[in-house]
mmCIF file of C-alpha atoms and ligand atoms in Angstrom:
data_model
loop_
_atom_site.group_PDB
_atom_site.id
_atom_site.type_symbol
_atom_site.label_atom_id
_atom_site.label_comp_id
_atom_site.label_asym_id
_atom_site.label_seq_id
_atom_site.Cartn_x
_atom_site.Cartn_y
_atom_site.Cartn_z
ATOM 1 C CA UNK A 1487 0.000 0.000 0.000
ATOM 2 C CA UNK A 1488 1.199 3.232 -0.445
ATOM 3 C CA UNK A 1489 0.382 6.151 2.083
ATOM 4 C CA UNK A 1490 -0.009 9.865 0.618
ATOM 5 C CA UNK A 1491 0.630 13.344 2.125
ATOM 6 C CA UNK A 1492 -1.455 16.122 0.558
ATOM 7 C CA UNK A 1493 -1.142 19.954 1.237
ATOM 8 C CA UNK A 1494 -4.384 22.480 0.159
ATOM 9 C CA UNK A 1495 -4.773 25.613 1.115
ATOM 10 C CA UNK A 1496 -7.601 27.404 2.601
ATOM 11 C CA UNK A 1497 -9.645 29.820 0.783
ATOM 12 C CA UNK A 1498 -11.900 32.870 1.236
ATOM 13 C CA UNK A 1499 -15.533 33.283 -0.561
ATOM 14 C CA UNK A 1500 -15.743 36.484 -2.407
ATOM 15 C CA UNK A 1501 -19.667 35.344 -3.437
ATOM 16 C CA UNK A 1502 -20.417 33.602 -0.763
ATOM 17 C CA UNK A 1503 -21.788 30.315 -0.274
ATOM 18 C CA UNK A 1504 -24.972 29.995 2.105
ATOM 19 C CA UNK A 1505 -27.604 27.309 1.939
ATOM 20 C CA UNK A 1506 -28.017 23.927 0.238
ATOM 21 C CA UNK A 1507 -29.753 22.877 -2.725
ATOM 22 C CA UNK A 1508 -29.550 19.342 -1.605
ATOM 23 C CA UNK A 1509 -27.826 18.214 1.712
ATOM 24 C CA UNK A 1510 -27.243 14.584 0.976
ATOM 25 C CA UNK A 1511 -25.182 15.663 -2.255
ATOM 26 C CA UNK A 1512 -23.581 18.641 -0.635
ATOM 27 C CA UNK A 1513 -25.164 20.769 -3.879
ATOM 28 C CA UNK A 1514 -25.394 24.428 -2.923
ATOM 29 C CA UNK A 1515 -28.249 26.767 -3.670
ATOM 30 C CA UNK A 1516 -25.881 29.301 -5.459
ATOM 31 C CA UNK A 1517 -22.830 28.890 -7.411
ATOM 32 C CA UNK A 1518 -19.675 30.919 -5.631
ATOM 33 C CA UNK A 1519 -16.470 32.556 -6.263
ATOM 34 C CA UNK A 1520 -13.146 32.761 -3.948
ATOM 35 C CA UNK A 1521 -9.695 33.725 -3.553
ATOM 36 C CA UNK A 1522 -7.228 30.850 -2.264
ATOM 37 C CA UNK A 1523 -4.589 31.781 0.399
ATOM 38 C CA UNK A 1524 -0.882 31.456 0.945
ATOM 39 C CA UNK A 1525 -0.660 31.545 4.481
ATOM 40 C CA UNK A 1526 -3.291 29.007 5.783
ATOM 41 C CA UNK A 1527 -3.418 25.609 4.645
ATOM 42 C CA UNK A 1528 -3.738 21.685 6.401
ATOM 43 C CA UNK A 1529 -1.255 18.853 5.887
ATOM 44 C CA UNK A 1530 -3.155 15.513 5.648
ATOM 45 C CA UNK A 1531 -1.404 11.978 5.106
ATOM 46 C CA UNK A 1532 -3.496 8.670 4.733
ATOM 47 C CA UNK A 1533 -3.233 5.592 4.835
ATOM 48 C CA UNK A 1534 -4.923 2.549 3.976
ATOM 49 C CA UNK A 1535 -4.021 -0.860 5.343
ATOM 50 C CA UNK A 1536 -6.005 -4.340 5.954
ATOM 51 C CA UNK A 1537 -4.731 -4.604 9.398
ATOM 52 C CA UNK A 1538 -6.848 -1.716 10.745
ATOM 53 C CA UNK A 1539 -10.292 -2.700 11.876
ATOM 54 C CA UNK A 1540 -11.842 0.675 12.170
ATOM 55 C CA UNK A 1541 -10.480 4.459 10.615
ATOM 56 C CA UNK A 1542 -8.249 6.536 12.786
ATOM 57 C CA UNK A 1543 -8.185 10.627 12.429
ATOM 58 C CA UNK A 1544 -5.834 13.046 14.320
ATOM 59 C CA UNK A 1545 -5.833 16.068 14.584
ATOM 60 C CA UNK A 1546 -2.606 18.105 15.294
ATOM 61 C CA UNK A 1547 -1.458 14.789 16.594
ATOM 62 C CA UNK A 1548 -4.535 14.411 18.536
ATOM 63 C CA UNK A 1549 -6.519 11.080 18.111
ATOM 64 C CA UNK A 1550 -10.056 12.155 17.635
ATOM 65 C CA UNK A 1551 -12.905 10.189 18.765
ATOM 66 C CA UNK A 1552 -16.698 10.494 18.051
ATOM 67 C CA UNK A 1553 -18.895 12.533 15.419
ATOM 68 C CA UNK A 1554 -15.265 13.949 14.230
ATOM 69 C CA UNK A 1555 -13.910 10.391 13.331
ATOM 70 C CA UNK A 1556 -17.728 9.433 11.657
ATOM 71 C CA UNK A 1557 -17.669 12.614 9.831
ATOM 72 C CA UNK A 1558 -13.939 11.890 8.338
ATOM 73 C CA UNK A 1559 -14.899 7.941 7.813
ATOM 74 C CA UNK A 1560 -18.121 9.118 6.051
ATOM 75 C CA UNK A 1561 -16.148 11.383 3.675
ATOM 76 C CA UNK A 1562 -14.042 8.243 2.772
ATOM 77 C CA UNK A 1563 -16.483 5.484 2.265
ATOM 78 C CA UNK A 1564 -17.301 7.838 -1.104
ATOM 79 C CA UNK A 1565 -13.460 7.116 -1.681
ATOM 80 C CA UNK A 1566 -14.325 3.906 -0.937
ATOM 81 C CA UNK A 1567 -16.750 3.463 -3.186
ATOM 82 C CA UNK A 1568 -15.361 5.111 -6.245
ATOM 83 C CA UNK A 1569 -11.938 2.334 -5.874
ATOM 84 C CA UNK A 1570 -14.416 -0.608 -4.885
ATOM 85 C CA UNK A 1571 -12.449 -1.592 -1.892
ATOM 86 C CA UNK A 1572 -12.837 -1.486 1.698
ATOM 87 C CA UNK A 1573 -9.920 -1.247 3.352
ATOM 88 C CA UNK A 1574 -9.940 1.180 7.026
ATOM 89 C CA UNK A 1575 -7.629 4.010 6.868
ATOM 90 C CA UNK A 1576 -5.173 5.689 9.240
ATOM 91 C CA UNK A 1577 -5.943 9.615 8.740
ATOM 92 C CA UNK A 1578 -3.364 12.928 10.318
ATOM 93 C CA UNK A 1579 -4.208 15.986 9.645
ATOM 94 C CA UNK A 1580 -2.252 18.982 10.519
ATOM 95 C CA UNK A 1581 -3.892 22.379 9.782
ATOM 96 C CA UNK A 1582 -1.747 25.501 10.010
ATOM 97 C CA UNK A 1583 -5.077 27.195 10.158
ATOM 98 C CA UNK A 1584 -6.864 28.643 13.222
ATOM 99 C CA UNK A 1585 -9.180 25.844 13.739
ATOM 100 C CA UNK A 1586 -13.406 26.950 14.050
ATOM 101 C CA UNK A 1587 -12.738 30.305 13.864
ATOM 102 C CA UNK A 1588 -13.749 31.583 10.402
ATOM 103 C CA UNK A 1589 -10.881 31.165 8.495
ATOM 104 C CA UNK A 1590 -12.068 28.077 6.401
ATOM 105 C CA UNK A 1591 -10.644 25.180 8.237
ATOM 106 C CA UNK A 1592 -13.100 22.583 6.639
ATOM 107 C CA UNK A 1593 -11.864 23.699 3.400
ATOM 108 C CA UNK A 1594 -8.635 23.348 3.186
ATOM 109 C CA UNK A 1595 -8.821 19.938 5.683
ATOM 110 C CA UNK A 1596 -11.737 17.895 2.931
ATOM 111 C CA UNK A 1597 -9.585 19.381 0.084
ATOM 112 C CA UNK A 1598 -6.080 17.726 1.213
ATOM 113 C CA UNK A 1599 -8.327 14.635 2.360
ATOM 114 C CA UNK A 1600 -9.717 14.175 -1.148
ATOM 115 C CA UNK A 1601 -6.237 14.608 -2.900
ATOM 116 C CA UNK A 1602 -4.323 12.115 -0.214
ATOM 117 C CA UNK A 1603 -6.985 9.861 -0.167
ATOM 118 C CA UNK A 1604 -8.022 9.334 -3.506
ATOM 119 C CA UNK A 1605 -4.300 8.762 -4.536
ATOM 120 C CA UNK A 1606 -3.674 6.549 -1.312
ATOM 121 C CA UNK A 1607 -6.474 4.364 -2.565
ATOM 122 C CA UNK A 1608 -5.271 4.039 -6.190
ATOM 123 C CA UNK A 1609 -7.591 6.696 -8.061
ATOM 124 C CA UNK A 1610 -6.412 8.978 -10.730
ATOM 125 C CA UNK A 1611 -8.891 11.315 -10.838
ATOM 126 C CA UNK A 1612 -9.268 14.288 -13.423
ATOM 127 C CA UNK A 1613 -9.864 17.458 -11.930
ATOM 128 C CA UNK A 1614 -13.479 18.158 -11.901
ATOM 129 C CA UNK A 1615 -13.951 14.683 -9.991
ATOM 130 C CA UNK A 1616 -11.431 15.653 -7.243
ATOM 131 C CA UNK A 1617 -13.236 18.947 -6.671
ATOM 132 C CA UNK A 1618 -16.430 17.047 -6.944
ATOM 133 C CA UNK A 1619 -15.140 14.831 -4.122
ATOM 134 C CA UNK A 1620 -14.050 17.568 -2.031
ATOM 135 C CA UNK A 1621 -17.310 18.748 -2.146
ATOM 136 C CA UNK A 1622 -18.660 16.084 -0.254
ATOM 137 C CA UNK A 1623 -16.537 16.298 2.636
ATOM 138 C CA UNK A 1624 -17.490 20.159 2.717
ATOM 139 C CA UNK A 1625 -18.602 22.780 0.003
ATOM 140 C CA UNK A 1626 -16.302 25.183 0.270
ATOM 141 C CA UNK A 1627 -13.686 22.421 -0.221
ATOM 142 C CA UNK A 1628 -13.927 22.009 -3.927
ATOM 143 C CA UNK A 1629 -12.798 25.926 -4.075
ATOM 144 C CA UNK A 1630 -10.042 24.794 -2.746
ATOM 145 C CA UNK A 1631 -7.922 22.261 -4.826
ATOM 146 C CA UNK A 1632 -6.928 24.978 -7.000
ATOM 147 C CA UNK A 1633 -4.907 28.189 -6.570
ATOM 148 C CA UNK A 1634 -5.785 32.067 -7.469
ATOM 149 C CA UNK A 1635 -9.398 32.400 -7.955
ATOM 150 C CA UNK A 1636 -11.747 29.881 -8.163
ATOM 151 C CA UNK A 1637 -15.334 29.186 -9.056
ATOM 152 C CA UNK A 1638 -17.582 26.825 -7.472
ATOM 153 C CA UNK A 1639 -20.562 25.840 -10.188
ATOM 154 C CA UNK A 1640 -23.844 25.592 -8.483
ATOM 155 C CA UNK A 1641 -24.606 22.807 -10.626
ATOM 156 C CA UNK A 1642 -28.163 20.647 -10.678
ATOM 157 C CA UNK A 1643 -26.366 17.267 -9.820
ATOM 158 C CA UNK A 1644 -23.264 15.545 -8.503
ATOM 159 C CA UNK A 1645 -21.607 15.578 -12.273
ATOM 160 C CA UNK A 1646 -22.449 19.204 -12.761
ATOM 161 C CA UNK A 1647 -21.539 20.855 -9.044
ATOM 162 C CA UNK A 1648 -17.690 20.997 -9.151
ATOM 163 C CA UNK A 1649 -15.263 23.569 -8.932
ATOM 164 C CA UNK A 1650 -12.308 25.279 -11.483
ATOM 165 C CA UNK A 1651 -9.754 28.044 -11.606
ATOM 166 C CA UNK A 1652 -10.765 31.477 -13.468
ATOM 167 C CA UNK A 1653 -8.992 33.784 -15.364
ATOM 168 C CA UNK A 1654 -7.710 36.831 -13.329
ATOM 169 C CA UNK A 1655 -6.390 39.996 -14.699
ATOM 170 C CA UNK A 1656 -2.770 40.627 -13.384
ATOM 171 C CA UNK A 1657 -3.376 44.092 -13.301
ATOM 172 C CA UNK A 1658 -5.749 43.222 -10.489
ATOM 173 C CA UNK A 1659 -2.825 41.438 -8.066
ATOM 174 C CA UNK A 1660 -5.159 41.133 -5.131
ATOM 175 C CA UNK A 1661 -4.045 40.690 -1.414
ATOM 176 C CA UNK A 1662 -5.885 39.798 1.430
ATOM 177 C CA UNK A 1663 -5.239 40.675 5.410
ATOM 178 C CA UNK A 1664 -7.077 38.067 7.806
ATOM 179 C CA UNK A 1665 -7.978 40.077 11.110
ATOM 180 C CA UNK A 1666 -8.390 37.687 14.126
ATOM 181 C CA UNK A 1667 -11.380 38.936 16.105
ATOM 182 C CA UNK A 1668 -11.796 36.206 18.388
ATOM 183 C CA UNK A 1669 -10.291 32.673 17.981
ATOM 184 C CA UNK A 1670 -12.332 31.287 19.919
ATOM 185 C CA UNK A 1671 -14.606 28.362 18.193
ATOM 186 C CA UNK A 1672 -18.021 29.671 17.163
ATOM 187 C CA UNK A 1673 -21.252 28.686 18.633
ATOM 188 C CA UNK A 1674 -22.772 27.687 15.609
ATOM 189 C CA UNK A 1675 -20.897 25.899 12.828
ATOM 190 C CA UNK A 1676 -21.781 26.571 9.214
ATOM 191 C CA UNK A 1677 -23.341 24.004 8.394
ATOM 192 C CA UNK A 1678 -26.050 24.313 11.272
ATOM 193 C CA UNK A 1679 -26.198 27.949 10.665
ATOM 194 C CA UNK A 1680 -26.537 27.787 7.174
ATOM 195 C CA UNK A 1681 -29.171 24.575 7.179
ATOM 196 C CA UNK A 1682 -31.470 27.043 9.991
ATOM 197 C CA UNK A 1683 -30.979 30.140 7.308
ATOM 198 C CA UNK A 1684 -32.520 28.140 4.758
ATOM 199 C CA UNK A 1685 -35.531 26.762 7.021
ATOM 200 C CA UNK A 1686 -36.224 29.644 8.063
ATOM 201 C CA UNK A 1687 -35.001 32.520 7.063
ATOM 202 C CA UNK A 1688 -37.578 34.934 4.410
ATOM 203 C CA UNK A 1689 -34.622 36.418 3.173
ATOM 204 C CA UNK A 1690 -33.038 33.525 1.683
ATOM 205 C CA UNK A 1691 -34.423 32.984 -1.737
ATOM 206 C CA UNK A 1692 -33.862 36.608 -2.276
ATOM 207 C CA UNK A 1693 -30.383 35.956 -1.370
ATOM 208 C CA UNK A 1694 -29.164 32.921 -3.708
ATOM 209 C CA UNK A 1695 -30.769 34.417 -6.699
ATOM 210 C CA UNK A 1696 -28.895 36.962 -6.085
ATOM 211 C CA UNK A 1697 -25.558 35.640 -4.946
ATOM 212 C CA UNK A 1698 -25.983 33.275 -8.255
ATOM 213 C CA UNK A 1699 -26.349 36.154 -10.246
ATOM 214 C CA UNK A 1700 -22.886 38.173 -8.542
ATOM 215 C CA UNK A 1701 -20.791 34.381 -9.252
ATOM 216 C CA UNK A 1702 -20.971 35.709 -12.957
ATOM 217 C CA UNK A 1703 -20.588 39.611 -12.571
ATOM 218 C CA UNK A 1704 -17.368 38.446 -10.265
ATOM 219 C CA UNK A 1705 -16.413 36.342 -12.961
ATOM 220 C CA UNK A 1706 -16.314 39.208 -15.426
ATOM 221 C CA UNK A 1707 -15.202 41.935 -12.881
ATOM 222 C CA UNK A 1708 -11.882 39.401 -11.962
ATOM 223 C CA UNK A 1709 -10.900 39.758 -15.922
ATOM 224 C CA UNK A 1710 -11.333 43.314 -15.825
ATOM 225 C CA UNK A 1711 -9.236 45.776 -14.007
ATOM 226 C CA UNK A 1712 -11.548 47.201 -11.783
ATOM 227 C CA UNK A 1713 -11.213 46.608 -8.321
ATOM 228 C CA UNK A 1714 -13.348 48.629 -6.938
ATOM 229 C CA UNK A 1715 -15.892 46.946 -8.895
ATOM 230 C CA UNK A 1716 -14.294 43.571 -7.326
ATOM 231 C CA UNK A 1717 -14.360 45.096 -3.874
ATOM 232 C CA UNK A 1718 -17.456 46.228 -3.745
ATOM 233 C CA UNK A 1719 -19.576 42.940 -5.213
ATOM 234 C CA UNK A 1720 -17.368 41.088 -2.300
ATOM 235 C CA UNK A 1721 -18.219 43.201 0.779
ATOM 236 C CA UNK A 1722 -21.843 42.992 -0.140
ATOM 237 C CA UNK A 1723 -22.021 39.369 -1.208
ATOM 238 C CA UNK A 1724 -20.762 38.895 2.624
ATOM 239 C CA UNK A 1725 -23.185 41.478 4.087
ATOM 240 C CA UNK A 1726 -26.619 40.035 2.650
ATOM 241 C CA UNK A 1727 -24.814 36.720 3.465
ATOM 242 C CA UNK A 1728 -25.001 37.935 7.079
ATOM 243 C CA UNK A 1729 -28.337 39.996 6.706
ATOM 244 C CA UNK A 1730 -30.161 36.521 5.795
ATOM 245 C CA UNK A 1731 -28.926 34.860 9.442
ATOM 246 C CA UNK A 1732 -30.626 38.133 11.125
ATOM 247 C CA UNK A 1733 -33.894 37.146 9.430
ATOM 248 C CA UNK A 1734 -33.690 33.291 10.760
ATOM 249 C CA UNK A 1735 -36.644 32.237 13.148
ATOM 250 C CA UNK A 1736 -34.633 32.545 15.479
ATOM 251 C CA UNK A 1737 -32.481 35.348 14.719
ATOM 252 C CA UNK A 1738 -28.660 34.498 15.064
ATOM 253 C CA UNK A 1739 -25.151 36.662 13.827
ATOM 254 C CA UNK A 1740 -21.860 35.275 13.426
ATOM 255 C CA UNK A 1741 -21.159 39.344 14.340
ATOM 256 C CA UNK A 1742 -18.997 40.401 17.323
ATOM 257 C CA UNK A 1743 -18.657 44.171 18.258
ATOM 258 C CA UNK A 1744 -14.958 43.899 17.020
ATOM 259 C CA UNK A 1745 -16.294 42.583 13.752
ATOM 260 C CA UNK A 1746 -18.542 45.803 13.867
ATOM 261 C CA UNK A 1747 -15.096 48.329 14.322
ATOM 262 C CA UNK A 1748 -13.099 46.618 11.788
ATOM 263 C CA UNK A 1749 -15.958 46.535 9.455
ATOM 264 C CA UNK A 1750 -16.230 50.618 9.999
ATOM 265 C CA UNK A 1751 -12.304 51.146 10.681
ATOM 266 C CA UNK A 1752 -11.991 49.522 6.577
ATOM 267 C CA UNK A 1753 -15.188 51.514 5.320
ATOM 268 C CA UNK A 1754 -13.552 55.026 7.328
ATOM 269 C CA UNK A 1755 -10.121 53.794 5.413
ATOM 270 C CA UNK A 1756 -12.176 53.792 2.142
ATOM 271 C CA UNK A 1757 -13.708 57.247 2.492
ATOM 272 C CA UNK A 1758 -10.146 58.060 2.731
ATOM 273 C CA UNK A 1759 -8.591 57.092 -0.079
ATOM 274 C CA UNK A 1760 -7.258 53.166 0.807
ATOM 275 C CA UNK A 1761 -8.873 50.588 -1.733
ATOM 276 C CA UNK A 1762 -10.144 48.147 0.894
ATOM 277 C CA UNK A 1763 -13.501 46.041 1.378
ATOM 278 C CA UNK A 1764 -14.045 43.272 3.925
ATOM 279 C CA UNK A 1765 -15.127 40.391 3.874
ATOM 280 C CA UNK A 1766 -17.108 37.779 6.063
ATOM 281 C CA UNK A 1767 -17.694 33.853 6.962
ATOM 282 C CA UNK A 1768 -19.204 32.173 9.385
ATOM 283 C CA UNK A 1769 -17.430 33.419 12.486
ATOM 284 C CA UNK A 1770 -16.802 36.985 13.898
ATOM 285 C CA UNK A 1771 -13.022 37.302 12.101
ATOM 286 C CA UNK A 1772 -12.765 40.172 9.187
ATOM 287 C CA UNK A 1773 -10.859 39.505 6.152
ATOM 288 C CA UNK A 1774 -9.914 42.525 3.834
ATOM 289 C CA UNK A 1775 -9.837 42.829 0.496
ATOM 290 C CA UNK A 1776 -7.044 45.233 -1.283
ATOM 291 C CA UNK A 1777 -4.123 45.163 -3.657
ATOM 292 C CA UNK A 1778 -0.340 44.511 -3.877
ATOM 293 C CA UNK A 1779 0.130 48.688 -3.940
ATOM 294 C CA UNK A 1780 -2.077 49.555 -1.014
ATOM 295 C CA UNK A 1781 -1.605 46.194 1.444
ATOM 296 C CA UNK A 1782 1.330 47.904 3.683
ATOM 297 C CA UNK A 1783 -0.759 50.704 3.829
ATOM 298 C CA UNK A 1784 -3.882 48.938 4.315
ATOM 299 C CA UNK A 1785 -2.117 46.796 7.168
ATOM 300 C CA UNK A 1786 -0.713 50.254 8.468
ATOM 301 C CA UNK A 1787 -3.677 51.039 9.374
ATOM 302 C CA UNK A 1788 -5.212 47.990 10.425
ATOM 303 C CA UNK A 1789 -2.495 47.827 13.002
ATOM 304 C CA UNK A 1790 -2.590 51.546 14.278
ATOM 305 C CA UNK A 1791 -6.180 51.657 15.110
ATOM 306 C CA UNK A 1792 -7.377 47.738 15.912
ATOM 307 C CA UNK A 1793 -4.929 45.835 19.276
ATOM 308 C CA UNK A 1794 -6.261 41.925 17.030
ATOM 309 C CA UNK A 1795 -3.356 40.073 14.609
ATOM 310 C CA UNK A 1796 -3.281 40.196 11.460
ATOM 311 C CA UNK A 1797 -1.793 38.047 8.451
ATOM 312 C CA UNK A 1798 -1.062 39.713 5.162
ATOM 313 C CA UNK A 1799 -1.930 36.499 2.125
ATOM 314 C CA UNK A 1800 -1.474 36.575 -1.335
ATOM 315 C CA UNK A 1801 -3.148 34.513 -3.836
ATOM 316 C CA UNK A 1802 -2.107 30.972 -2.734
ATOM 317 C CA UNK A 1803 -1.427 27.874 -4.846
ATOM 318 C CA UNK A 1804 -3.567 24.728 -5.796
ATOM 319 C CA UNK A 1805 -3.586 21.595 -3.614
ATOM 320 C CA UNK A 1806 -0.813 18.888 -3.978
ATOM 321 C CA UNK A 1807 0.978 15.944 -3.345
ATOM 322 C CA UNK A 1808 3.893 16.279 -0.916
ATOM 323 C CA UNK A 1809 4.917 12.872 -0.128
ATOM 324 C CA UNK A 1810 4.644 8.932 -1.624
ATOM 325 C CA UNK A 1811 5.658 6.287 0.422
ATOM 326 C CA UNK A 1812 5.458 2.417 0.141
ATOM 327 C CA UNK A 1813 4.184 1.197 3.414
ATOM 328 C CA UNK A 1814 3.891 -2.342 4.737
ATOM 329 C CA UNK A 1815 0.525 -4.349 4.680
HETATM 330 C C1 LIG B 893 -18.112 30.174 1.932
HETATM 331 N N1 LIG B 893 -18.828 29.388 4.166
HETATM 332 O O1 LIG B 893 -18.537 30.353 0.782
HETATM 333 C C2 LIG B 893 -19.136 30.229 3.047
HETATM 334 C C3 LIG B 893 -19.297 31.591 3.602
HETATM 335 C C4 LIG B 893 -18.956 30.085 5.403
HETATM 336 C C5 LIG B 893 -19.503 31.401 5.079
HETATM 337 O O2 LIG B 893 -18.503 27.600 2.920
HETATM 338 O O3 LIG B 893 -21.723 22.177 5.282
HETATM 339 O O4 LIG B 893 -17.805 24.414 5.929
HETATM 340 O O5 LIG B 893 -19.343 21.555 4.998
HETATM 341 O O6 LIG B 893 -20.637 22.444 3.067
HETATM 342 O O7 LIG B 893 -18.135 24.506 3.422
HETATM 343 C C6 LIG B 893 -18.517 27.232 5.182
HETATM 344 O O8 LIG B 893 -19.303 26.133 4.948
HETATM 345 O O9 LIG B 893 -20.054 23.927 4.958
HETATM 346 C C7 LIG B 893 -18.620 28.069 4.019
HETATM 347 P P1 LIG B 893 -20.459 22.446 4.542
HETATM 348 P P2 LIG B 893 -18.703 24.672 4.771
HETATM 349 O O10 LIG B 893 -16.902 29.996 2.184
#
């Protein structure tokens, strides 16, 4: 057997993604657009091997027990499945991502899983199929096998919801600073919080027939040169992302008061001439969007007027192999 070491990196929504279309298949109601990072990414090696009885996941060296370990085993049984075998696998993770606290940890983590463990159990697969595997181990996933900017197709079945790289205009050379608000993990994950949005929420049709209709306009506005245009379809893809969680029954925001400053301190920055626009997910922690020219600037500021850390990212690469080894049976 051969055990595999994969390395993807984690990955920001600029359209969000908020709701399912159909849980079992992990198919989202809108189709969504994101920026992969340098700076954050997970390390995930797996192995398969006869002699285990059960599979094994660790986490920063941790052995987990419980709904993690059934989530992770449930994620490879489709691996399972697709190389007709059923051989138990030893899974470690290692995330160089702040765990549960809005920075995309399920992302990067289901992406490496899906590389490592589709080539660990002998599958080639071509690239839609890997995203489309990612998927199922967590949406935002399938953003995040490749690099740069990324589109995640809504789709209207498993063939047709995957994930691929689009064209961005150098002149663009985006940068991203993650602000840490609280690192704490949230009280309610996404995938609760977005299943009780869509339940309940009035506001949510309204919102995926709309973010479906900004996946294309930030498709178009990435080839142009505008980034204001950019900016400004990002920071309000993540606002009525949040405005449709303060019209759930009942009410809930993944807000903070120190998401509220940063949010202004960026908009006051704007108003003065700094090309910046924030961004979102499904935790208190603010990401901002700017450019190469303005990000020491940007992060100048950032640091003068807020006391959280922050990490400066550029555009970050697609997932990959790090390691082959033969192991014994
Ligand atoms: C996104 N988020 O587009 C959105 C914005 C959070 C807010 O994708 O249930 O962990 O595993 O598919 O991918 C987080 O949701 O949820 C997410 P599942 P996932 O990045």
């Amino acid at each position: 057997m051969i055990a595999v070491t994969a390395r993807a990196h984690t990955n920001i929504a600029l359209i969000k993604y908020w709701g399912k279309a159909d849980a079992a298949l992990m198919l989202p109601a809108n189709s969504s657009v994101s920026l992969t990072l340098d700076q954050f990414y997970t390390d995930t090696r797996v192995a398969f091997s006869p002699q285990l009885t059960a599979d094994t996941f660790s986490l920063d060296g941790v052995l987990q027990t419980g709904a993690a370990v059934a989530k992770v085993s449930r994620f490879l049984d489709h691996v399972r499945d697709m190389a007709d075998m059923d051989l138990r696998a030893q899974v470690q993770s290692v995330n160089h991502v702040p765990t549960a606290a809005g920075l995309a940890s399920s992302a990067s983590a289901y992406a490496a899983m899906a590389l490592a463990a589709s080539r660990a159990a002998g599958l080639q697969l071509d690239h839609p199929a890997l995203t489309r595997l990612a998927r199922r181990g967590s949406g935002s996933a399938s953003r995040s096998i490749d690099g740069g900017c990324v589109i995640w197709h809504r789709g209207i079945d498993d063939e047709s919801s995957f994930a691929e790289p689009i064209a961005v205009n150098p002149a663009l050379d985006l940068r991203m600073i993650a602000i840490v608000i609280n690192h704490h993990a949230k009280k309610v994950s996404s995938r609760a919080g977005m299943a009780e949005t869509v339940a309940t929420s009035p506001f949510f049709p309204a919102w995926a027939q709309t973010a479906e209709a900004n996946s294309q306009e930030m498709v178009a506005a990435l080839a142009g040169d505008d980034f204001k245009l950019v900016g400004e379809l990002a920071e309000r893809s993540a606002l009525m992302m949040h405005a449709t969680t303060l019209a759930a029954n009942p009410p809930f925001t993944y807000f903070q008061p120190g998401t509220l400053a940063a949010l202004q301190l960026v908009q006051t920055m704007r108003a003065q001439g700094l090309p910046a626009y924030t961004t979102i997910d499904a935790g208190p922690n603010v990401k901002v969007l700017t450019t190469a020219e303005y990000v020491d600037a940007v992060a100048d500021q950032l640091a003068r007027h807020l006391d959280n850390p922050i990490t400066i990212c550029a555009p970050g690469p697609a997932a990959r192999v790090l390691q082959e080894e033969t192991v014994d049976d």
